[in-house]
Coordinates of C-alpha atoms and ligand atoms in Angstrom, one line a residue:
M1 CA -12.1 35.0 -10.4
I2 CA -13.8 38.3 -9.7
Q3 CA -11.4 41.2 -9.9
T4 CA -11.9 44.4 -7.9
A5 CA -10.2 47.7 -7.3
V6 CA -10.1 50.1 -4.3
L7 CA -10.0 53.9 -4.7
G8 CA -8.3 55.4 -1.7
Y9 CA -6.0 53.5 0.6
G10 CA -6.6 55.4 3.8
N11 CA -7.9 53.8 7.0
I12 CA -11.1 52.4 5.5
G13 CA -9.6 51.5 2.1
N14 CA -6.9 49.5 3.9
G15 CA -9.5 47.9 6.1
V16 CA -11.5 46.8 3.0
V17 CA -8.4 45.2 1.5
T18 CA -7.7 43.5 4.8
V19 CA -11.2 42.1 5.1
L20 CA -11.3 40.9 1.5
E21 CA -7.9 39.2 1.8
S22 CA -8.3 37.8 5.4
N23 CA -11.7 36.4 4.7
K24 CA -11.0 35.2 1.2
D25 CA -12.1 31.7 1.9
V26 CA -15.4 32.7 3.5
I27 CA -16.2 35.1 0.7
A28 CA -15.3 32.6 -2.0
K29 CA -17.7 30.1 -0.5
K30 CA -20.5 32.6 -0.6
V31 CA -19.7 34.0 -4.1
G32 CA -18.8 30.7 -5.7
E33 CA -15.4 32.0 -6.9
Q34 CA -12.4 34.0 -5.6
V35 CA -12.8 37.8 -5.1
H36 CA -9.4 39.4 -5.7
V37 CA -8.2 43.0 -5.2
K38 CA -6.3 43.7 -8.4
H39 CA -5.6 47.5 -8.1
I40 CA -5.5 50.1 -5.3
L41 CA -5.6 53.7 -6.4
E42 CA -3.6 55.9 -4.1
I43 CA -1.7 59.1 -5.0
R44 CA 0.2 59.3 -1.8
D45 CA 3.2 57.1 -1.3
V46 CA 2.5 53.7 0.2
K47 CA 5.2 52.2 2.4
P48 CA 7.2 49.6 0.3
E49 CA 6.7 47.1 3.2
D50 CA 2.9 47.3 2.8
P51 CA 1.8 43.8 1.8
F52 CA -0.3 45.2 -1.0
A53 CA 2.2 47.9 -2.2
D54 CA 2.6 46.1 -5.6
R55 CA -1.0 46.6 -6.4
V56 CA -0.9 50.4 -6.0
V57 CA -1.6 52.5 -9.1
K58 CA -1.7 56.2 -9.5
E59 CA -4.1 56.6 -12.5
L60 CA -7.8 56.0 -12.3
D61 CA -7.9 55.1 -16.0
I62 CA -5.9 51.9 -15.3
I63 CA -8.9 50.8 -13.4
V64 CA -11.6 52.2 -15.6
N65 CA -10.0 50.7 -18.7
D66 CA -9.3 47.3 -17.2
P67 CA -12.0 45.0 -18.5
E68 CA -11.2 42.4 -15.8
V69 CA -12.2 44.7 -13.0
S70 CA -16.0 44.4 -12.4
I71 CA -16.3 45.9 -8.9
V72 CA -14.8 49.1 -7.6
V73 CA -14.7 50.2 -3.9
E74 CA -14.6 53.9 -3.2
T75 CA -13.2 54.9 0.2
M76 CA -11.7 58.3 -0.7
G77 CA -14.2 60.4 1.2
G78 CA -15.5 63.8 0.1
T79 CA -17.0 64.5 -3.3
K80 CA -14.0 65.8 -5.2
P81 CA -12.8 63.8 -7.0
A82 CA -14.8 60.8 -5.6
Y83 CA -18.0 61.8 -7.5
E84 CA -16.3 62.0 -10.9
Y85 CA -14.3 58.8 -10.3
V86 CA -17.4 56.8 -9.2
K87 CA -19.4 58.1 -12.1
K88 CA -16.7 57.0 -14.6
C89 CA -16.5 53.6 -13.1
L90 CA -20.3 53.1 -13.2
L91 CA -20.4 54.4 -16.8
A92 CA -17.7 51.9 -17.6
G93 CA -20.1 49.1 -16.4
K94 CA -18.5 48.4 -13.0
S95 CA -20.4 48.1 -9.8
V96 CA -19.3 50.5 -7.0
A97 CA -19.4 50.0 -3.3
T98 CA -18.8 53.1 -1.2
S99 CA -18.6 54.2 2.5
N100 CA -18.8 57.8 1.5
K101 CA -21.9 59.4 3.1
E102 CA -21.2 62.9 1.6
L103 CA -21.2 61.4 -1.9
V104 CA -24.3 59.4 -1.4
A105 CA -26.3 62.2 0.3
K106 CA -25.3 64.6 -2.5
H107 CA -25.3 62.5 -5.7
G108 CA -27.1 59.3 -4.7
A109 CA -30.0 59.6 -7.1
E110 CA -27.9 60.3 -10.1
L111 CA -25.4 57.5 -9.3
L112 CA -28.2 55.0 -8.7
A113 CA -29.8 55.9 -12.0
I114 CA -26.5 55.4 -13.9
A115 CA -26.0 52.0 -12.1
S116 CA -29.5 51.0 -13.1
E117 CA -29.0 52.0 -16.7
K118 CA -25.7 50.1 -16.9
K119 CA -27.2 47.0 -15.1
V120 CA -24.6 47.2 -12.3
S121 CA -25.0 48.2 -8.6
F122 CA -24.2 51.3 -6.6
L123 CA -24.0 50.1 -3.0
F124 CA -23.5 52.1 0.1
E125 CA -24.2 50.1 3.2
A126 CA -21.2 51.6 5.1
S127 CA -22.4 55.2 4.5
V128 CA -24.8 55.0 7.4
G129 CA -24.2 53.3 10.8
G130 CA -20.7 52.0 9.8
G131 CA -20.8 48.3 10.4
I132 CA -24.6 48.1 11.2
P133 CA -26.6 46.5 8.4
I134 CA -29.3 49.1 7.8
I135 CA -29.3 50.0 4.1
R136 CA -29.7 46.4 3.0
P137 CA -32.5 45.6 5.4
I138 CA -34.4 48.7 4.3
N139 CA -33.8 47.9 0.6
N140 CA -34.1 44.1 0.6
C141 CA -35.9 43.0 3.7
I142 CA -38.6 45.4 4.9
T143 CA -39.9 45.6 1.4
A144 CA -43.6 44.5 1.9
D145 CA -44.3 47.2 4.5
R146 CA -44.7 50.9 4.6
I147 CA -42.0 52.3 6.9
Q148 CA -43.4 55.2 8.9
S149 CA -40.4 56.4 10.8
V150 CA -36.7 56.1 11.2
T151 CA -35.0 57.4 14.3
G152 CA -31.3 57.0 14.7
I153 CA -28.3 57.7 16.9
L154 CA -26.1 58.1 13.8
N155 CA -23.0 59.9 15.1
G156 CA -20.6 58.0 17.4
T157 CA -18.6 61.0 18.4
T158 CA -21.5 63.0 19.9
N159 CA -22.9 59.9 21.5
Y160 CA -19.6 59.3 23.2
M161 CA -19.6 62.9 24.5
L162 CA -23.2 62.8 25.7
T163 CA -22.6 59.5 27.4
R164 CA -19.7 60.9 29.3
M165 CA -21.6 64.0 30.3
E166 CA -24.4 61.9 31.6
R167 CA -22.3 59.3 33.4
E168 CA -19.7 61.6 34.9
G169 CA -21.4 64.9 35.1
A170 CA -18.5 66.2 32.9
D171 CA -19.0 69.5 31.0
Y172 CA -19.1 69.9 27.3
D173 CA -15.6 71.3 26.8
A174 CA -14.0 68.5 28.9
V175 CA -15.7 65.7 26.9
L176 CA -14.9 67.3 23.6
K177 CA -11.3 67.4 24.6
A178 CA -11.4 63.8 25.6
A179 CA -13.1 62.8 22.3
Q180 CA -10.4 64.7 20.4
E181 CA -7.6 63.0 22.4
L182 CA -9.1 59.6 21.7
G183 CA -9.3 60.4 17.9
Y184 CA -13.2 60.3 17.8
A185 CA -13.6 64.0 17.2
E186 CA -11.6 66.0 14.6
R187 CA -9.6 69.0 15.6
N188 CA -12.4 71.0 13.9
P189 CA -15.3 69.0 15.4
S190 CA -18.0 70.9 13.6
A191 CA -19.2 68.1 11.3
D192 CA -20.0 66.0 14.4
V193 CA -21.0 68.4 17.1
D194 CA -23.1 70.6 14.9
G195 CA -25.0 67.6 13.6
F196 CA -24.0 67.8 9.9
D197 CA -22.7 64.2 9.8
A198 CA -25.9 62.9 11.3
C199 CA -27.8 65.1 8.9
R200 CA -26.2 63.5 5.8
K201 CA -26.9 60.0 7.2
I202 CA -30.6 60.7 7.9
A203 CA -30.9 62.3 4.4
I204 CA -29.7 59.0 2.9
L205 CA -32.1 56.9 5.1
T206 CA -35.0 59.3 4.4
S207 CA -34.4 59.1 0.6
L208 CA -34.2 55.4 0.8
V209 CA -37.3 54.9 2.9
F210 CA -39.6 57.4 1.2
G211 CA -38.2 57.0 -2.3
K212 CA -37.4 60.6 -3.3
E213 CA -34.2 62.6 -3.1
V214 CA -33.9 64.6 0.1
N215 CA -31.6 67.7 0.0
S216 CA -29.6 67.4 3.3
E217 CA -29.3 71.2 3.4
E218 CA -33.1 71.4 3.9
I219 CA -33.1 69.2 7.0
Y220 CA -33.4 71.2 10.2
T221 CA -30.2 70.4 12.0
E222 CA -29.2 71.4 15.6
G223 CA -26.1 69.9 17.2
I224 CA -25.1 69.3 20.8
T225 CA -23.0 72.5 21.4
A226 CA -25.6 74.0 23.7
I227 CA -26.1 71.0 25.9
S228 CA -24.6 71.4 29.3
D229 CA -23.9 69.4 32.5
V230 CA -26.9 71.3 34.0
D231 CA -29.2 69.9 31.3
M232 CA -28.0 66.4 32.1
K233 CA -29.0 67.0 35.8
Y234 CA -32.6 67.7 34.6
A235 CA -32.5 64.8 32.3
K236 CA -31.7 62.5 35.2
A237 CA -34.4 64.0 37.3
L238 CA -36.9 63.3 34.5
G239 CA -35.8 59.7 34.1
C240 CA -34.4 60.6 30.7
T241 CA -31.1 60.7 28.8
I242 CA -30.1 63.3 26.2
K243 CA -29.3 61.9 22.7
L244 CA -28.6 63.5 19.4
L245 CA -31.4 62.0 17.4
A246 CA -31.7 62.0 13.6
M247 CA -35.3 61.3 12.6
S248 CA -37.7 61.3 9.8
Y249 CA -41.3 60.3 9.7
L250 CA -44.4 60.4 7.7
K251 CA -47.4 62.3 9.1
D252 CA -50.6 63.2 7.3
G253 CA -48.9 62.5 4.0
R254 CA -45.9 64.7 4.6
V255 CA -42.3 63.6 5.4
Y256 CA -40.6 65.5 8.3
A257 CA -36.9 65.2 8.9
M258 CA -34.8 66.7 11.7
V259 CA -31.6 66.3 13.7
S260 CA -31.6 67.6 17.2
P261 CA -30.6 66.7 20.8
R262 CA -33.6 65.2 22.5
L263 CA -34.6 64.1 26.0
L264 CA -35.3 60.5 25.6
S265 CA -37.1 58.3 28.1
G266 CA -34.8 55.9 29.9
V267 CA -37.0 53.0 28.8
H268 CA -36.7 53.8 25.1
P269 CA -34.5 51.2 23.4
L270 CA -32.3 53.9 21.9
S271 CA -31.5 55.2 25.4
G272 CA -29.3 52.2 25.9
V273 CA -27.1 53.1 22.9
N274 CA -24.1 54.5 24.6
E275 CA -20.4 55.5 24.0
V276 CA -19.5 55.5 20.3
M277 CA -22.2 53.0 19.3
N278 CA -25.0 53.8 16.9
G279 CA -28.6 52.6 16.9
V280 CA -31.4 52.8 14.3
Y281 CA -35.0 52.4 15.3
V282 CA -37.4 51.7 12.5
H283 CA -41.2 51.6 12.7
G284 CA -43.1 49.8 10.0
E285 CA -46.9 49.8 9.6
M286 CA -47.0 46.0 9.8
T287 CA -43.6 45.1 11.2
G288 CA -43.9 47.3 14.2
D289 CA -40.7 48.4 15.8
L290 CA -37.2 47.2 14.7
M291 CA -33.9 48.1 16.2
F292 CA -30.5 47.9 14.6
Y293 CA -27.4 48.4 16.9
G294 CA -23.7 48.3 16.4
A295 CA -20.4 50.1 15.7
G296 CA -21.2 53.2 13.7
A297 CA -17.6 53.9 12.8
G298 CA -14.2 52.3 13.0
K299 CA -11.9 50.8 10.4
L300 CA -12.9 47.1 10.4
P301 CA -16.7 47.4 11.1
T302 CA -17.0 50.0 8.3
A303 CA -14.7 48.0 6.0
S304 CA -16.7 44.8 6.7
A305 CA -19.9 46.6 5.6
V306 CA -18.2 47.7 2.3
A307 CA -16.8 44.2 1.8
A308 CA -20.4 42.8 2.2
D309 CA -21.5 45.1 -0.6
V310 CA -18.6 43.7 -2.8
V311 CA -19.9 40.2 -2.0
E312 CA -23.5 41.3 -3.0
A313 CA -22.3 42.8 -6.3
A314 CA -20.1 39.7 -6.9
M315 CA -23.0 37.3 -6.4
N316 CA -25.3 39.3 -8.7
P317 CA -23.4 40.2 -11.9
G318 CA -25.5 42.0 -14.5
R319 CA -28.2 43.0 -11.9
T320 CA -28.9 46.2 -10.1
M321 CA -29.2 45.2 -6.5
M322 CA -29.9 48.7 -5.0
K323 CA -33.0 50.4 -6.3
G324 CA -32.6 53.3 -3.9
W325 CA -34.6 56.4 -4.7
T326 CA -35.6 58.5 -7.7
S327 CA -34.3 62.0 -8.5
E328 CA -37.7 63.5 -7.8
K329 CA -37.2 66.1 -5.1
M330 CA -38.7 65.4 -1.7
E331 CA -40.6 68.4 -0.3
L332 CA -40.1 68.1 3.5
G333 CA -42.6 69.4 6.0
D334 CA -42.0 72.6 7.9
V335 CA -40.2 71.9 11.2
L336 CA -42.5 74.5 12.8
D337 CA -45.4 72.0 12.2
T338 CA -43.7 69.2 14.1
E339 CA -45.2 68.3 17.4
Q340 CA -43.5 67.4 20.6
A341 CA -43.2 68.3 24.3
F342 CA -40.4 70.7 25.2
F343 CA -38.2 71.0 28.3
F344 CA -36.9 74.4 29.1
R345 CA -35.5 76.3 32.1
V346 CA -35.4 79.9 33.3
S347 CA -34.1 81.7 36.4
A348 CA -36.3 81.3 39.5
E349 CA -37.3 85.0 39.1
D350 CA -38.7 84.4 35.6
A351 CA -40.7 81.3 36.6
D352 CA -43.9 83.3 37.3
T353 CA -43.7 85.0 33.9
V354 CA -43.5 81.5 32.3
K355 CA -46.5 80.3 34.3
G356 CA -48.4 83.4 33.1
L357 CA -47.5 82.7 29.4
F358 CA -48.1 78.9 29.4
G359 CA -50.9 78.5 31.9
D360 CA -51.6 74.8 32.2
K361 CA -49.6 74.0 29.0
A362 CA -46.4 73.7 31.0
M363 CA -45.6 72.1 34.3
A364 CA -42.9 73.4 36.6
L365 CA -40.5 70.8 37.9
D366 CA -39.4 70.4 41.5
T367 CA -36.1 72.2 42.0
V368 CA -33.2 70.5 40.4
V369 CA -30.7 73.3 40.4
S370 CA -31.1 76.1 42.9
G371 CA -31.9 79.5 41.5
E372 CA -33.7 78.3 38.5
T373 CA -36.9 76.5 37.4
G374 CA -37.3 73.8 34.8
F375 CA -40.6 73.3 32.8
V376 CA -42.0 70.6 30.7
T377 CA -44.7 71.5 28.2
E378 CA -47.6 69.4 26.8
V379 CA -47.2 68.2 23.3
M380 CA -47.4 71.2 21.0
K381 CA -46.4 72.5 17.6
E382 CA -42.9 74.0 17.5
R383 CA -44.6 77.1 16.1
E384 CA -46.7 77.4 19.2
F385 CA -43.7 76.9 21.6
N386 CA -41.8 79.6 19.7
E387 CA -44.7 82.0 19.9
L388 CA -45.2 81.4 23.7
T389 CA -41.5 82.0 24.4
A390 CA -41.0 84.9 21.9
S391 CA -41.1 87.5 24.7
I392 CA -38.7 85.6 27.0
K393 CA -36.3 84.3 24.3
D394 CA -33.3 85.7 26.1
K395 CA -34.4 84.4 29.4
V396 CA -34.7 80.7 28.3
R397 CA -31.4 79.2 29.6
S398 CA -31.9 76.1 27.4
R399 CA -34.7 74.4 25.5
I400 CA -34.6 70.7 24.5
R401 CA -37.2 68.8 22.6
M402 CA -38.6 65.7 24.1
A403 CA -38.7 62.5 22.0
Ligands
LIG1 N1 -17.6 61.1 12.7 C1 -18.5 60.0 12.5 C2 -19.1 59.5 13.8 C3 -17.7 58.8 11.8 O1 -18.6 60.0 14.8 O2 -20.0 58.8 13.8 C4 -18.6 57.8 11.2 O3 -19.3 58.3 10.1

């Protein structure tokens, strides 16, 4: 029998125990022996009627010092104390499976190196895209190809908000309130709406794809707070949708990474990723385009991805299954050097000034909203767009990059 322990018995931790227990027979068939949850670390009181209350312990050392436990699940969230706890478990020769994107984005390289040294695994399928298998395909499947780009809708909350704005013409504040009432958005929604959550996830994917450690704080990140119902009207007129895209790609030997809302053509596969769903679009030199779609959050989809990591570790004792990335720092390209077309709009009185500044580099759209004019530029460097609009910065009502 393989003994495991779970650190943190919140929503996801409870989900992992539920999946491991409910699917015991399926898992045993795959692994070749039973996988059992021996300990659950939780400092808060657990209801005595909880079916697993008798497995709850309050001290990490009970788990670290238990030679029977070979796999530990971390579902505490945050980095304090998760980082120290995970490190201790790995150093004690236990594999770790985590759903914690903050931990992986910040300490991934170090934890992967410890796992490798100890011949165990540090696995984090659930840290990006919830229940969508994306880490394992990148690590284990698309291994004979050079991946050139990864583009993802990696945040369910903002995708839900943008979908409602698009479908109902609702404004930003109304959809944020709805998302909060449904429990998708936190009372302080910043991590989602300002793009930080998507930023951590693309930092993990970028590190994994390009093999070096990306500092998430160096990724240009713009959230959806400036997107309005008026922008959605223009998107519709252009045959587009607006999505918060987290992307990274290789161009002329440099890796660029960015999170920003983008106008996406209605025929792009990611444009059909709606509501709280996530999607990841990968382009490989040989493979061409691949698309991964599914529930990016939620108790059971996320728990199922963590449980799959437990199965992977259980099937491969004494081996390091996740090679991940090295601790060598990735120098990202300057966002000002990225190239794309831009959509922007100004008041009707300022339209002639824009025409004078851009000449034939921007095309005025037919009127979508009376009293103002929308423009779409040719593909240009972000630096050039900023220079062209420098003198009318305050007059640009909104500016959205085009995918
Ligand atoms: N807040 C995140 C989202 C949860 O909305 O996608 C899953 O990481």
